[in-house]
Amino acid sequence: MSDLRVLVVDDDFMVARIHSGYVTRVPGFRVVSVAHNGADALAAVAELRPDLVLLDIYLPDMSGLEVLKALNDVDVLMISAARDVPTVREAMRGGAVNYLIKPFTAAALTERLHQYADTRKRLTAIGPEARQDDVDRLFGTPKSAAPMPKGLSAATCALVADTLREAGRDLSAAEAAELTGLSRVSARRYLEYLCAAGQAELRPRYGTAGRPEHRYRWLG
């Protein structure tokens, strides 16, 4: 997969250089250009078609929020010293994918870039149509916890959840039982609870004959 292309927009030449350096050190991203005012930013987006714009709000010729409204078909991460709620709200309404308050560390920007790359990857993996649980995960919508059935314990549930997560693949109830030391019936009950809680999903595997095998995959 090719690197995600980033345009850095900041009126301060030194700050723009620092932020460009931050981006360059994140695997999977590369800076394609730097702009220091709104007009140059709009021209660079039209010419280069970057995947992501790191956009400052305080620009010499126009507000970064005006630039945000003028941009189409490109994602924008706002970077600004502005921390007043109306400005943050306007950035959200304008469609910014995230908002970082200056000054920020390289680690803070790296975390946002990883979140952005992960969201793009999830969108690509969903396919042409999204289910509600796909959308909930993309938007970070919390799921209400399903009540734990009588006879199940939180400690054992955590053990099964950790085992499923660390497996890195789907597991059958029998495989989960072997890894956790539980009976197959108990392992299946915990796996079914994790599915009800939205932390796992059931994936039937169809063989050549007979009923499909129930397998479980961690969602988190």
Coordinates of C-alpha atoms in Angstrom, one line a residue:
M1 CA 0.0 0.0 0.0
S2 CA 1.3 3.4 -0.9
D3 CA 2.0 6.1 1.7
L4 CA -0.8 8.5 2.6
R5 CA 0.1 11.9 1.2
V6 CA 0.0 14.9 3.5
L7 CA -0.1 18.7 3.0
V8 CA 1.1 20.8 5.9
V9 CA -0.4 24.3 6.2
D10 CA 1.0 26.8 8.7
D11 CA 1.9 30.4 8.5
D12 CA 5.0 30.0 10.6
F13 CA 7.8 28.5 8.5
M14 CA 9.6 27.0 11.4
V15 CA 6.5 25.4 12.9
A16 CA 5.6 24.0 9.4
R17 CA 9.0 22.5 9.2
I18 CA 8.7 20.9 12.6
H19 CA 5.3 19.4 11.9
S20 CA 6.5 18.1 8.5
G21 CA 9.3 16.4 10.4
Y22 CA 6.8 14.8 12.8
V23 CA 4.8 13.5 9.8
T24 CA 7.8 12.2 8.0
R25 CA 8.8 10.0 10.9
V26 CA 5.5 8.2 10.9
P27 CA 5.6 5.1 8.7
G28 CA 2.9 5.1 6.0
F29 CA 2.8 8.9 5.7
R30 CA 4.8 11.4 3.6
V31 CA 4.6 15.2 3.2
V32 CA 4.0 16.2 -0.4
S33 CA 4.0 20.0 0.1
V34 CA 3.9 22.8 2.6
A35 CA 1.8 26.0 2.3
H36 CA 1.9 29.1 4.5
N37 CA -1.4 30.8 3.6
G38 CA -4.9 29.8 2.6
A39 CA -4.7 30.6 -1.1
D40 CA -1.6 28.5 -1.5
A41 CA -3.2 25.7 0.5
L42 CA -6.3 25.6 -1.8
A43 CA -4.0 25.7 -4.8
A44 CA -1.9 22.8 -3.5
V45 CA -4.9 20.7 -2.7
A46 CA -6.3 21.2 -6.2
E47 CA -2.9 20.4 -7.8
L48 CA -1.6 17.6 -5.6
R49 CA -4.8 15.9 -4.3
P50 CA -3.3 14.9 -0.9
D51 CA -5.1 12.4 1.3
L52 CA -4.8 14.6 4.4
V53 CA -4.3 18.3 5.2
L54 CA -2.8 19.4 8.5
L55 CA -4.4 22.8 8.6
D56 CA -3.7 25.8 10.9
I57 CA -6.5 28.2 11.7
Y58 CA -4.5 31.4 12.0
L59 CA -3.4 32.1 8.4
P60 CA -2.4 35.6 7.1
D61 CA -5.0 35.8 4.2
M62 CA -8.0 33.9 5.5
S63 CA -9.1 31.7 8.4
G64 CA -8.2 28.0 8.3
L65 CA -11.9 27.5 8.9
E66 CA -12.7 29.2 5.6
V67 CA -10.2 26.9 3.9
L68 CA -11.8 23.9 5.6
K69 CA -15.2 24.9 4.2
A70 CA -13.7 25.3 0.7
L71 CA -12.1 21.9 0.6
N72 CA -13.8 18.9 -1.0
D73 CA -12.8 15.3 -1.2
V74 CA -9.9 15.7 1.2
D75 CA -9.6 14.9 4.9
V76 CA -8.5 17.7 7.2
L77 CA -6.8 17.6 10.7
M78 CA -7.0 21.0 12.3
I79 CA -3.9 22.2 14.2
S80 CA -4.2 25.4 16.1
A81 CA -3.6 27.3 19.3
A82 CA -7.3 28.2 19.2
R83 CA -9.0 26.4 22.1
D84 CA -12.3 28.2 22.4
V85 CA -15.4 26.0 22.1
P86 CA -17.0 27.9 19.1
T87 CA -13.9 27.4 17.0
V88 CA -13.7 23.7 17.9
R89 CA -17.4 23.3 17.2
E90 CA -17.1 25.1 13.8
A91 CA -14.1 22.8 12.9
M92 CA -16.3 19.8 13.7
R93 CA -19.2 21.1 11.7
G94 CA -16.8 21.7 8.8
G95 CA -15.9 18.1 8.7
A96 CA -12.4 18.0 10.4
V97 CA -11.4 14.5 11.2
N98 CA -9.5 15.6 14.3
Y99 CA -8.3 18.7 16.2
L100 CA -4.9 19.2 17.8
I101 CA -4.2 22.2 20.1
K102 CA -0.8 23.7 19.8
P103 CA 1.7 23.2 21.1
F104 CA 1.6 19.4 20.8
T105 CA 4.2 16.7 20.8
A106 CA 5.3 14.4 18.0
A107 CA 3.7 11.5 19.9
A108 CA 0.3 13.3 20.0
L109 CA 0.4 13.8 16.2
T110 CA 1.6 10.3 15.6
E111 CA -1.4 9.0 17.6
R112 CA -3.8 11.0 15.5
L113 CA -2.2 9.9 12.3
H114 CA -2.4 6.2 13.3
Q115 CA -6.1 6.7 14.2
Y116 CA -6.7 8.3 10.8
A117 CA -4.9 5.5 8.9
D118 CA -6.8 2.9 10.9
T119 CA -10.2 4.5 10.1
R120 CA -9.3 4.6 6.4
K121 CA -8.3 0.9 6.6
R122 CA -11.6 0.0 8.3
L123 CA -13.6 1.9 5.7
T124 CA -11.8 0.0 2.9
A125 CA -12.4 -3.4 4.6
I126 CA -16.1 -2.8 5.1
G127 CA -17.0 -3.0 1.4
P128 CA -19.7 -1.3 -0.5
E129 CA -22.3 -1.3 2.3
A130 CA -21.8 -0.8 6.1
R131 CA -23.7 -2.4 8.9
Q132 CA -24.7 -0.5 12.0
D133 CA -22.0 -2.1 14.1
D134 CA -19.4 -1.1 11.4
V135 CA -20.5 2.5 11.6
D136 CA -20.5 2.4 15.4
R137 CA -16.9 1.2 15.5
L138 CA -15.9 3.9 13.0
F139 CA -17.5 6.7 15.0
G140 CA -16.5 5.3 18.4
T141 CA -20.1 4.8 19.5
P142 CA -20.0 3.0 22.9
K143 CA -22.1 -0.1 23.2
S144 CA -24.2 -0.7 26.3
A145 CA -22.8 -3.7 28.1
A146 CA -25.0 -6.8 27.9
P147 CA -25.9 -8.1 31.4
M148 CA -23.7 -11.0 32.3
P149 CA -25.7 -14.2 32.6
K150 CA -26.0 -15.9 36.0
G151 CA -23.2 -18.4 36.6
L152 CA -20.6 -16.4 34.6
S153 CA -17.8 -14.5 36.4
A154 CA -16.1 -11.3 35.4
A155 CA -12.6 -12.7 36.0
T156 CA -13.2 -15.8 33.8
C157 CA -14.8 -13.6 31.2
A158 CA -11.7 -11.4 31.1
L159 CA -9.6 -14.6 30.7
V160 CA -11.6 -15.7 27.7
A161 CA -11.6 -12.2 26.2
D162 CA -7.8 -11.9 26.6
T163 CA -7.3 -15.3 25.0
L164 CA -9.5 -14.5 22.0
R165 CA -7.8 -11.1 21.6
E166 CA -4.3 -12.5 21.8
A167 CA -5.0 -15.4 19.5
G168 CA -5.1 -13.0 16.5
R169 CA -7.5 -15.2 14.7
D170 CA -10.9 -16.7 15.1
L171 CA -11.3 -19.6 17.6
S172 CA -13.9 -22.3 18.0
A173 CA -15.3 -23.0 21.5
A174 CA -13.2 -26.1 21.7
E175 CA -10.0 -24.2 20.9
A176 CA -10.9 -21.5 23.4
A177 CA -11.6 -24.2 26.0
E178 CA -8.2 -25.7 25.5
L179 CA -6.3 -22.4 25.7
T180 CA -8.2 -21.3 28.9
G181 CA -8.5 -24.6 30.7
L182 CA -12.3 -24.3 30.7
S183 CA -14.8 -26.9 29.5
R184 CA -16.1 -26.4 26.0
V185 CA -19.6 -25.6 27.2
S186 CA -18.3 -22.9 29.6
A187 CA -16.0 -21.4 26.9
R188 CA -18.9 -21.3 24.5
R189 CA -21.1 -19.4 27.1
Y190 CA -18.4 -16.8 27.6
L191 CA -17.8 -16.4 23.9
E192 CA -21.6 -16.0 23.3
Y193 CA -21.6 -13.3 26.0
L194 CA -18.7 -11.5 24.4
C195 CA -20.7 -11.5 21.1
A196 CA -23.8 -10.1 22.9
A197 CA -21.6 -7.4 24.4
G198 CA -20.3 -6.4 21.0
Q199 CA -16.7 -7.5 21.8
A200 CA -16.7 -10.5 19.6
E201 CA -18.5 -11.8 16.5
L202 CA -19.7 -15.2 15.5
R203 CA -18.3 -16.4 12.2
P204 CA -19.7 -19.7 10.9
R205 CA -17.3 -21.9 8.9
Y206 CA -18.9 -24.2 6.4
G207 CA -17.4 -27.6 5.7
T208 CA -18.2 -30.1 3.1
A209 CA -21.1 -31.5 5.0
G210 CA -23.1 -31.1 8.2
R211 CA -23.7 -28.1 10.3
P212 CA -21.3 -25.1 10.1
E213 CA -18.6 -24.8 12.8
H214 CA -19.1 -21.7 15.1
R215 CA -16.0 -19.7 15.3
Y216 CA -15.5 -16.4 17.3
R217 CA -13.4 -13.4 16.4
W218 CA -12.3 -10.6 18.7
L219 CA -13.7 -7.1 17.9
G220 CA -12.8 -5.2 21.1

